[in-house]
XYZ file of C-alpha atoms in Angstrom:
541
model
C 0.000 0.000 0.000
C 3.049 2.247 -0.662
C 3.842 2.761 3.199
C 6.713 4.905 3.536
C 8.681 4.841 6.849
C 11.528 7.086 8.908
C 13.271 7.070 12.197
C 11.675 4.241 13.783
C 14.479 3.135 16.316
C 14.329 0.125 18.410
C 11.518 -1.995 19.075
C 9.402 -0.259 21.454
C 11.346 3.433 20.893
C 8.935 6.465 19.789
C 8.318 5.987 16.236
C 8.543 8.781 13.666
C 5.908 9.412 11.174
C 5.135 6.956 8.317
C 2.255 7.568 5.543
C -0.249 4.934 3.738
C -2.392 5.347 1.452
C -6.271 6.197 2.559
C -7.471 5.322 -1.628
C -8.248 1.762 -0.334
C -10.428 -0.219 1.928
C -13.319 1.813 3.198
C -11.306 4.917 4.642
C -12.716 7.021 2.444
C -16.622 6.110 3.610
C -15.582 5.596 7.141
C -14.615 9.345 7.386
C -16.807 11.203 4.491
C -13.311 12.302 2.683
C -15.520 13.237 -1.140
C -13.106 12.534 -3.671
C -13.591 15.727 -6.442
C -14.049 14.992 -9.675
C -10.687 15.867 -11.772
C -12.230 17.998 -14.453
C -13.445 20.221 -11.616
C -9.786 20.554 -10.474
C -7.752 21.383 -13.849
C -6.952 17.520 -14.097
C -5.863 17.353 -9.943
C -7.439 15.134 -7.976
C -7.286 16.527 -3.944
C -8.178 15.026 -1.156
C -8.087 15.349 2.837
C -5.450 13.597 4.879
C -5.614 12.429 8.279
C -3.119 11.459 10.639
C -3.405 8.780 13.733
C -1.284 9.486 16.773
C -0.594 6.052 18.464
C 1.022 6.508 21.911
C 0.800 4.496 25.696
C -0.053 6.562 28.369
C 0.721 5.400 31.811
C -1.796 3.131 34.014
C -2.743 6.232 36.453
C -3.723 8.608 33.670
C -7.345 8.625 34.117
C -10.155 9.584 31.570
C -8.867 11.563 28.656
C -10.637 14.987 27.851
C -7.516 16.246 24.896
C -5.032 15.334 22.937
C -2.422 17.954 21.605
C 0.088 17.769 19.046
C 2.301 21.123 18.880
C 5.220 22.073 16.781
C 7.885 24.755 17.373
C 5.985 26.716 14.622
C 2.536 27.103 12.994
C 2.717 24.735 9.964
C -0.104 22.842 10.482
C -2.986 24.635 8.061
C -6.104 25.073 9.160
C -8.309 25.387 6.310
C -7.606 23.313 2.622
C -6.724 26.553 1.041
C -3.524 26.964 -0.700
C -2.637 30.022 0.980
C -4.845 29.432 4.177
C -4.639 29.943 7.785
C -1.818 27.939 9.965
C -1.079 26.940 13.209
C 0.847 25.557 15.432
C -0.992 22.381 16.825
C -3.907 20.222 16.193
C -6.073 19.218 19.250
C -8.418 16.441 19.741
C -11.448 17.112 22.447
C -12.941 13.788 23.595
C -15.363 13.111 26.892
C -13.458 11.634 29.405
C -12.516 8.571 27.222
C -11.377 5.678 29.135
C -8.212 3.733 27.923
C -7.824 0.243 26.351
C -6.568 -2.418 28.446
C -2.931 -2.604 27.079
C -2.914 1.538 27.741
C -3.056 2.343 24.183
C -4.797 5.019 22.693
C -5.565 5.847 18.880
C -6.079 9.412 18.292
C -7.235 10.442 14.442
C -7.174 13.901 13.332
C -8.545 15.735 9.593
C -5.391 17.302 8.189
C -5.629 19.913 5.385
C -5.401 19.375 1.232
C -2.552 21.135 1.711
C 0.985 19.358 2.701
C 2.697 20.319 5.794
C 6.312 20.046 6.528
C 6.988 19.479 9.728
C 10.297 19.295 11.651
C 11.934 20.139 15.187
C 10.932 18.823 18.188
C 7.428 17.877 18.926
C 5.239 17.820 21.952
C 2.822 15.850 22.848
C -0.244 16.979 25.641
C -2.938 14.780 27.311
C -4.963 16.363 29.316
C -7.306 13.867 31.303
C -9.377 14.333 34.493
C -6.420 13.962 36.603
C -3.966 16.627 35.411
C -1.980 17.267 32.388
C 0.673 15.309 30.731
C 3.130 16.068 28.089
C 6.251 14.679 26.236
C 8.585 15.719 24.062
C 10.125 14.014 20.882
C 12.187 14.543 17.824
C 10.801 13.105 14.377
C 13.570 12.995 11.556
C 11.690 16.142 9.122
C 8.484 14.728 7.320
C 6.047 15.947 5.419
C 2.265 15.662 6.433
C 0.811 14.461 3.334
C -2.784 14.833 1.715
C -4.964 11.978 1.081
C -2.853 9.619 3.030
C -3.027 8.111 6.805
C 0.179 9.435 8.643
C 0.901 7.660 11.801
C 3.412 8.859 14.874
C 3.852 6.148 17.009
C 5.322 6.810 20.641
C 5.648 4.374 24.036
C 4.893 5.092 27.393
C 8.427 6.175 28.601
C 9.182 9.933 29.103
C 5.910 11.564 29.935
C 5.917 14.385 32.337
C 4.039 13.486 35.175
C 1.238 15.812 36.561
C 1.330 16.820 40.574
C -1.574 19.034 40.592
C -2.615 22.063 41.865
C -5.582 21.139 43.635
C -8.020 22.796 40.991
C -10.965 20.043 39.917
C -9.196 20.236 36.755
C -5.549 19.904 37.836
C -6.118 17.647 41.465
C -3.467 17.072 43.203
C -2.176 13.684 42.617
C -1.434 10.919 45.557
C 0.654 8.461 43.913
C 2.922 7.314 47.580
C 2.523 7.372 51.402
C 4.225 10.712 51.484
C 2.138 12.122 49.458
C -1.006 10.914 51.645
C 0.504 12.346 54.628
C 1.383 15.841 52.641
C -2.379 16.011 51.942
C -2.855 18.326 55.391
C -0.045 20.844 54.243
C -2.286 21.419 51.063
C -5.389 22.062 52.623
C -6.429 26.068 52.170
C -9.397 27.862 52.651
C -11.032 26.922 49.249
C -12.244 23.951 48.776
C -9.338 21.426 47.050
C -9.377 18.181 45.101
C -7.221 15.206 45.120
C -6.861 12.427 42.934
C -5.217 8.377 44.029
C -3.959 6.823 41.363
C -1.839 4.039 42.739
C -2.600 1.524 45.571
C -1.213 2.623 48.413
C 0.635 0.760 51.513
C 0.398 2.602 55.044
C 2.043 -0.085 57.305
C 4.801 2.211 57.660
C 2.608 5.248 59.333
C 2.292 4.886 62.543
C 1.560 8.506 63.954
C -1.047 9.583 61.796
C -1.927 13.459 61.569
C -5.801 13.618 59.860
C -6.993 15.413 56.953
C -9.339 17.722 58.372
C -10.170 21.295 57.468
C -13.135 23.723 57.653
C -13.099 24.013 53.902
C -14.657 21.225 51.804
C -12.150 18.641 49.686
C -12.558 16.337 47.248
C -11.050 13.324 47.586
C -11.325 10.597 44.403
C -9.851 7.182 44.977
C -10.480 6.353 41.227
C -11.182 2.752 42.518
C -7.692 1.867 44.189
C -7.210 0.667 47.950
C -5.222 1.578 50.412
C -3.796 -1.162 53.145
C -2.726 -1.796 56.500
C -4.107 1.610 57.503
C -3.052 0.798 61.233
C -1.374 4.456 63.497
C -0.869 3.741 66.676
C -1.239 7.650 67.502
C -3.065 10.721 66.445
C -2.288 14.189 66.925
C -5.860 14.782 68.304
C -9.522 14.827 67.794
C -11.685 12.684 65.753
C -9.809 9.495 64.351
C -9.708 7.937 60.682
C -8.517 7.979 57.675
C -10.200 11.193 57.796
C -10.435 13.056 60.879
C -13.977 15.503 59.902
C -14.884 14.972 56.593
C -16.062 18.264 54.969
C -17.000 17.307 51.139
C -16.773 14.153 49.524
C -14.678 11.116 49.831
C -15.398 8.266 46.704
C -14.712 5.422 45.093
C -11.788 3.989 47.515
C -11.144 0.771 49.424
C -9.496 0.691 52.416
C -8.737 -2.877 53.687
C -6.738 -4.814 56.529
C -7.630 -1.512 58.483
C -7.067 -0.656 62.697
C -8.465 2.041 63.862
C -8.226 2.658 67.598
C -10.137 5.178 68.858
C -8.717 4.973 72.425
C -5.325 5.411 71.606
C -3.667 8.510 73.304
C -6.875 8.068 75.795
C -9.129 8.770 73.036
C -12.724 9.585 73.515
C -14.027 11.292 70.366
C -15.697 9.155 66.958
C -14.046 7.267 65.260
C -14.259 5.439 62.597
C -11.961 3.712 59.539
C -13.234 6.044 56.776
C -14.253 9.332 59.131
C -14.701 10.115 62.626
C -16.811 12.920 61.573
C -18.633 13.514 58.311
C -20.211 16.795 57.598
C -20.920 19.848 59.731
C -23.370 22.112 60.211
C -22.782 24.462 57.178
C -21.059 22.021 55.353
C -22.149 18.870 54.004
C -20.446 15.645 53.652
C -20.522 12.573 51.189
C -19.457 9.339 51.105
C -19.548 7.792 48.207
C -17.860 4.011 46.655
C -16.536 3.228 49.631
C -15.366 0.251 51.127
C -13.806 -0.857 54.474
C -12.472 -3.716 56.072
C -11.070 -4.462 59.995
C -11.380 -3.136 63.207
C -12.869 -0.460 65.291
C -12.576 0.455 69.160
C -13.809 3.068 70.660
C -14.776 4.791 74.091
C -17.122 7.505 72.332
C -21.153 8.414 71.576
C -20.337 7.695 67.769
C -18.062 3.974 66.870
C -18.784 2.867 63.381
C -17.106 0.518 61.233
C -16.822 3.849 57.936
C -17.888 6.350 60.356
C -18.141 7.470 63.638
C -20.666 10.795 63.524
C -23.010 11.327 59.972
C -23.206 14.853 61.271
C -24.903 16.406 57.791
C -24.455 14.251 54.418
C -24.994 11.170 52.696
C -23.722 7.780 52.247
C -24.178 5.744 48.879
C -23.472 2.966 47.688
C -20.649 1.749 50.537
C -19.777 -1.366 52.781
C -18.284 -2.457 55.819
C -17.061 -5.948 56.760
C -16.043 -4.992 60.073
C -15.316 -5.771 63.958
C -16.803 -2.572 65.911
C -16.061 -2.580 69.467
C -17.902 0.231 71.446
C -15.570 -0.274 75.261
C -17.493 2.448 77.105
C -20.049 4.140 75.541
C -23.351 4.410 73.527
C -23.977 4.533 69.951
C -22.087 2.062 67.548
C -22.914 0.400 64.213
C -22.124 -1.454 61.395
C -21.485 1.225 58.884
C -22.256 4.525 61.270
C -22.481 5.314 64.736
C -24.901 7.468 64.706
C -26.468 10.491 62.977
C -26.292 14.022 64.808
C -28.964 16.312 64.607
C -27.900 19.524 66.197
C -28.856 21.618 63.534
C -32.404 20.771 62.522
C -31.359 21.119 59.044
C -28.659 18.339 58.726
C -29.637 15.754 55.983
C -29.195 11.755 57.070
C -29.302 9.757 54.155
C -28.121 6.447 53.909
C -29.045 4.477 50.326
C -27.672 0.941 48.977
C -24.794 0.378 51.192
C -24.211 -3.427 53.636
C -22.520 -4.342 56.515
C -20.841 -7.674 57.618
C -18.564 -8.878 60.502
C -19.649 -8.453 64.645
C -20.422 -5.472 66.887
C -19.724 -5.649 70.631
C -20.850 -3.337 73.006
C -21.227 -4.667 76.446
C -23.546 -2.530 78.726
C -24.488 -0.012 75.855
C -27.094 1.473 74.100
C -28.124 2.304 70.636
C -26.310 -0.443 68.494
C -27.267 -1.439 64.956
C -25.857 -3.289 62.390
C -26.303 -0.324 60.297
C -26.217 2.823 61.974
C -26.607 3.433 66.440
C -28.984 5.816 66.721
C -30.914 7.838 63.697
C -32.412 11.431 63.985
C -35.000 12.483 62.272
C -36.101 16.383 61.901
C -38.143 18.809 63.370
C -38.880 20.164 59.669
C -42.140 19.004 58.046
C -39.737 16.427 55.800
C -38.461 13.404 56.874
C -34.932 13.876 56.360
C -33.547 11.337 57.976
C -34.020 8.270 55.423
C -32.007 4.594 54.595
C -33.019 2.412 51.729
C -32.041 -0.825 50.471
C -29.330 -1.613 52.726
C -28.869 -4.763 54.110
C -26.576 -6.237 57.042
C -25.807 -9.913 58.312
C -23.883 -8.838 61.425
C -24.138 -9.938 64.631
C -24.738 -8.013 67.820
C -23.756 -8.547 71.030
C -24.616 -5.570 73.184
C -26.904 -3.938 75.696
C -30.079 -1.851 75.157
C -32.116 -1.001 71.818
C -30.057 -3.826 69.964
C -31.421 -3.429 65.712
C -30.536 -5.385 62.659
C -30.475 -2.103 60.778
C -31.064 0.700 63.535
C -30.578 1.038 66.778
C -32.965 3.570 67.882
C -34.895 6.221 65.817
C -35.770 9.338 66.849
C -38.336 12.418 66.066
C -42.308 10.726 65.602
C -43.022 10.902 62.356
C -39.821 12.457 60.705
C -37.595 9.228 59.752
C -38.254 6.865 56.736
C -36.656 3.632 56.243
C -37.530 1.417 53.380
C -36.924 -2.127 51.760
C -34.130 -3.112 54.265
C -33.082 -6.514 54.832
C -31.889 -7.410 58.425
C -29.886 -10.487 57.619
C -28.485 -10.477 60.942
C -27.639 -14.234 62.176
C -27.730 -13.066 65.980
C -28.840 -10.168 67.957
C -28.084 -11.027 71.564
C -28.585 -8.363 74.346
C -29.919 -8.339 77.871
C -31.725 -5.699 79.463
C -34.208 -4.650 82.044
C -37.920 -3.940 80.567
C -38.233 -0.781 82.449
C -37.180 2.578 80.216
C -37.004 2.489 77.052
C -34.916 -0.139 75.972
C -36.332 -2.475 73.367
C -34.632 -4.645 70.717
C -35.958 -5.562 67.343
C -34.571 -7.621 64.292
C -34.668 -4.616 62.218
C -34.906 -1.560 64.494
C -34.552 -1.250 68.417
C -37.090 1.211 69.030
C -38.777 3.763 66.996
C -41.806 6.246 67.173
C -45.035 4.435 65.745
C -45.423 7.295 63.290
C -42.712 7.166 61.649
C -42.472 5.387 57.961
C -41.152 1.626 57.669
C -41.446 0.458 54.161
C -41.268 -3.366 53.149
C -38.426 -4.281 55.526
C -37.233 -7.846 56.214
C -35.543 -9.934 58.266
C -34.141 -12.968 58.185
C -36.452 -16.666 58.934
C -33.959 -18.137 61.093
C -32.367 -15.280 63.012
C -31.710 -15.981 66.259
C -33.216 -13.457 68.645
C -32.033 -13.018 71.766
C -33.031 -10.330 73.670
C -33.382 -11.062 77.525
C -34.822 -9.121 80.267
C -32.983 -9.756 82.930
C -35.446 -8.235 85.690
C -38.170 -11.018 84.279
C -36.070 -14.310 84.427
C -33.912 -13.787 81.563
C -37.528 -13.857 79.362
C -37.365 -13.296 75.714
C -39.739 -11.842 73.656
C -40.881 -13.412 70.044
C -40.223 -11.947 66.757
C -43.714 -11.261 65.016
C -44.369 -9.244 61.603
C -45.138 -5.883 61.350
C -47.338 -4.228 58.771
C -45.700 -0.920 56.327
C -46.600 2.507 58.519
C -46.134 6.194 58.292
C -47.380 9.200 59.669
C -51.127 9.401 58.135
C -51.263 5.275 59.216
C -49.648 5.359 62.707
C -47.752 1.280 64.080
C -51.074 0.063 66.158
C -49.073 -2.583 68.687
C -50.632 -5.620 67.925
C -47.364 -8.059 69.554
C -46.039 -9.299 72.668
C -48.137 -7.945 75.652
C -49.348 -4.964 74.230
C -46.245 -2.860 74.116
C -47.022 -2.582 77.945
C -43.247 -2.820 78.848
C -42.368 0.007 76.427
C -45.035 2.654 76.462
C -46.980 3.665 73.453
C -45.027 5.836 71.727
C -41.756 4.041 71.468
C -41.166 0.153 70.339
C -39.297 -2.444 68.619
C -39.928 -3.071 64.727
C -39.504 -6.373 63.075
C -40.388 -6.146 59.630
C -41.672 -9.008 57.999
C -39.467 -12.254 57.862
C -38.614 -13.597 54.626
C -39.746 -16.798 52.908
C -37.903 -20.046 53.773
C -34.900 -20.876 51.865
C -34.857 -17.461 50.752
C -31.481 -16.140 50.319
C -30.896 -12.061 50.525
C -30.526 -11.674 46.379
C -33.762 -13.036 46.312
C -35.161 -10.610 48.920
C -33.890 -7.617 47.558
C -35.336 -8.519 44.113
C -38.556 -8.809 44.604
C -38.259 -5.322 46.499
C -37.194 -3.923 43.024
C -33.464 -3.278 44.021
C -31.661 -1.469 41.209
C -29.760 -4.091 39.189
C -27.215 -1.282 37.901
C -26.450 -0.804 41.266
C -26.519 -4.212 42.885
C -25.259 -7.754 41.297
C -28.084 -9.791 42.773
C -26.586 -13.014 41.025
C -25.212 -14.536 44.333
C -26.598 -15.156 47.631
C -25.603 -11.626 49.383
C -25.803 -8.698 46.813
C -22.438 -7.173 45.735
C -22.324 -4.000 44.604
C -21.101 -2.921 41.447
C -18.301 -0.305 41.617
C-alpha cells in the first residue's frame, strides 16, 4: 500500500511518522473524505489527509478529555486553502474517554489538502481528568501528506508526570505514602481536590496526623485501595482515615484496616473512613466506599466507615467490620450514629451493607447499620435509609437493631426495603425505660415510615430481660406505617413494657430458603447498582 517509513528506532522506541495510502479499503466512507471529480480541479485530484497518533499513556492517567500535538511553529494549516490559515498544533477534544486495556490510545485527526512540513521537536499533551501530561520528541523532518493516513507512534516512557494544583481540573495527585501524609499541608481555605492513582501501603505510618479542614475537599480514589491503615497515635480529635470529613470522599477501598479510637486516651468518633462527616454548614458525602477491619472506641459515635453522619450522605458503601464500642453508647455497622444539632442536617443512607460483629457490652443504641438515627423537626423526613442490608451480629446492651438502633423524632424518619440479615442479635436488658430490641430496628416512634423491611427466617433473637427471668420476647411481623397510618401494637403484651409511643420493629421475615438476592429482588433493588446473582448482593463499583 506504498507505506513509507523514517526514524523508527528500536523496538518499542517512539516511532517517527510513516504515511499509507487512505485510496483503499473503506477509509474514504468511514470518514466522508468526497473525492472531487478531476475535471473540476484542472486535471488534480485533492483530497483530505488524516493522521493517527498512536502513543501508551501510563496506568494512572485517568479519563482523557484532549489530545495535543504542537510544533515549534505554525505549519499545520487550518483550512484546505492553498494560501490558508496555519497553526501551530492540532487538538483532539474527547469526553473523558477511558483507555484500552494494554494503555493504548488511537487518536485520528482531519489534516488539510494542503501538505505540511513538519520538523523540530514535537510535543505531545494529554490532558485527562487527573492533570496534564506532556512529552517531548524529535521526528527525523516529514512531510504531512494529503490523502494519506500518517501515523506517529510513541511508548509510554518519558511523559511528564502531573502533581496538581488542587483545581478540579488539575487535582493534586497521591501516587505514595508521602504524598497521603502531605495532603494536610495542602489544605487552604477553598475547597481542594485530590486524585489516588496508585494503591497505596500505610504499614509504615504509625503517627497519623488527619486530613481535616473547615473548607470542603474532594477526595477521588479512582477505585484503588489503600492497606494496612493501622497508626498507633493521632495528633488529636476525631480518628480515621479522615479526621472531619467536609465534602466528599469516593470510590476507595481501604482494607486490613485498625483504627483505635482509644489510643492517646481517646474519647471522640471514630471510625476507619471518618470520625466525623459533615458539619453544620457544610455537608459531607461518602460515596464508593469500602472498608475492612477493626474499630474500638470509648465515644457516643463507633462505626465501622464512620463514627458521627453529622450532615451528608452515604451511597453505595460497605463495611465488613469488627466494631467494638468499650465504654459508651452509639455504635454500628457502617455509622455510629447520625447528629442532629442543627435541625437542618440531611441523614441519608441508600444501597450500602454491613458484615462482621459489633460488641458493646452494657451499651445502648447499636445497629448493624447505623446506632442511633435522627430524624427532623422540619415538616420532611430527612432522615431516610433504603435498600441496605446487614448480616452482622450483635452482642450488646439496650435497643439492639438489625439495621437501627434507635430512631428518633415521631413521624420524621423513613426507612424502606431493608433486609436485616443479621444471624444473631443477643442483648440483655431490664424492661423498664425504654430499651427495646428488634430484628430490624430497636425502638422507633409508631409514626414514623417503615417500608417493606425484612428480616431474616432463622435469626436468632435473643433479647433477655434480665429483671423477668432472663424472658425473651418473640419476633412477630409488622405491617408498612407512616405518619397518616400510625404502628397500632398488635405483639407481645401490648407494648405494655415500652409505652406507646416508642417500640421495637420487626419487619416481615422472609420466605424459607430465601437467600438475601432473592429478597432484595422482589423489592425492586436497582440491578445497575446491585449484582443480585449470588446469595448476598455485591455491589457494582
Amino acid at each position: 500500500d506504498g507505506n513509507q517509513r523514517g526514524n523508527q528506532g528500536p523496538e518499542g522506541a517512539d516511532k517517527g511518522i510513516y504515511g499509507s495510502s487512505c485510496n483503499s479499503g473503506n477509509f474514504l466512507s468511514k470518514y466522508g473524505y468526497g473525492a472531487h471529480q478531476a475535471d473540476e480541479h484542472d486535471g488534480t485530484f485533492a483530497e483530505n489527509g488524516c493522521m493517527l497518533i498512536r502513543f501508551k499513556m501510563p496506568e494512572d492517567a485517568g479519563y482523557l478529555k484532549t489530545v495535543t500535538l504542537t510544533a515549534p511553529e505554525a505549519v499545520f494549516y487550518t483550512t484546505n486553502a492553498a494560501d490558508g490559515a496555519k497553526t501551530s498544533s492540532m487538538t483532539l477534544t474527547l469526553s473523558d474517554a477511558d483507555m484500552a486495556a494494554d494503555n493504548v490510545v488511537e487518536a485520528y485527526v482531519m489534516t488539510s489538502m494542503q501538505e505540511a512540513s513538519v520538523s523540530g521537536e514535537l510535543t505531545l499533551t494529554v490532558v485527562s481528568n487527573l492533570g496534564t501530561w506532556s512529552k517531548k520528541f524529535t521526528p527525523n523532518a516529514f512531510t504531512l501528506k494529503t490523502g494519506m493516513r500518517n501515523v506517529i507512534t510513541l511508548n509510554d516512557k518519558n511523559w511528564t508526570v502531573p502533581a496538581g494544583d488542587g483545581t478540579e481540573a488539575n487535582p493534586y495527585i497521591i501516587r505514595t505514602v508521602e504524598d497521603l501524609t502531605g495532603m494536610t499541608g495542602k489544605l487552604a481555605s477553598e475547597k481542594k481536590y485530590f486524585a489516588m492513582v496508585n494503591d497505596i501501603d500505610m504499614a509504615s505510618v504509625t503517627s497519623w496526623i488527619k486530613i481535616e479542614n473547615g473548607t470542603p475537599i474532594d477526595f477521588n480514589g479512582n477505585n484503588r485501595t489503600i492497606t494496612n491503615f493501622k497508626p498507633t497515635s493521632y495528633a488529636s480529635g476525631y480518628r480515621g482515615f479522615i479526621g472531619i470529613l467536609n465534602g466528599r470522599l469516593a470510590n476507595l477501598t481501604i482494607s486490613n484496616a485498625n483504627v483505635d479510637g482509644t489510643a492517646n486516651s481517646g474519647t471522640s468518633p471514630c471510625g476507619i473512613a471518618c470520625g466525623y462527616c459533615g458539619t453544620k454548614a457544610i455537608r459531607g458525602d461518602l460515596e464508593n466506599v469500602h472498608v475492612q477491619g477493626t474499630v474500638k472506641g470509648n465515644a457516643a459515635g463507633v462505626g465501622g466507615l464512620a463514627g458521627v453522619l453529622g450532615n451528608g450522605t452515604i451511597n453505595r458503601c460497605s463495611a465488613d467490620v469488627v466494631v467494638t464500642n468499650q465504654t459508651n453508647q452509639r455504635a454500628g455497622g457502617l455509622v455510629g450514629y447520625h447528629n442532629n444539632a442543627n435541625v437542618a442536617s440531611l441523614c441519608e443512607i441508600s444501597d450500602c451493607w454491613t458484615s462482621g460483629s459489633l460488641t458493646a457490652p452494657g451499651h445502648q443504641k447499636n445497629g448493624g447499620i447505623i446506632g442511633e438515627m435522627y430524624g427532623s423537626s422540619t415538616a420532611s423526613p430527612i432522615a431516610v435509609m433504603t435498600n441496605c442490608y446487614s448480616t452482622m451480629s450483635l452482642n450488646v446492651s439496650r435497643n439492639a437493631g438489625g439495621i437501627i438502633g434507635a430512631l428518633h423524632q415521631n413521624g420524621k424518619s423513613k426507612v424502606e426495603r431493608c433486609i436485616a440479615w443479621n444471624t444473631k442479635i443477643e442483648s440483655a436488658t431490664s424492661k423498664t425505660g425504654w430499651y427495646s430490641s428488634g430484628a430490624v430496628v430497636g425502638y422507633m416512634k409508631n409514626k414514623d415510615t417503615m417500608t417493606d423491611n425484612y428480616r431474616r427466617s432463622d435469626m436468632v433473637f435473643d433479647v433477655r430481660y434480665t429483671d423477668k427471668s432472663n424472658e425473651v420476647p418473640p419476633l412477630f411481623d409488622c405491617e408498612n406505617f407512616d405518619s397518616e397510618n400510625p404502628f397500632v401494637w398488635t405483639g407481645y403484651n401490648e407494648g405494655s413494657y415500652w409505652g406507646s409511643n416508642y417500640q421495637p420493629y420487626h419487619g416481615k421475615a422472609a420466605g424459607a430458603g430465601e437467600t438475601v438476592s432473592d429478597v432484595a429482588k422482589s423489592l425492586g433493588w436497582d440491578e445497575t447498582i446491585w449484582d443480585l446473582s449470588g446469595d448476598y448482593p455485591q455491589l457494582i463499583k
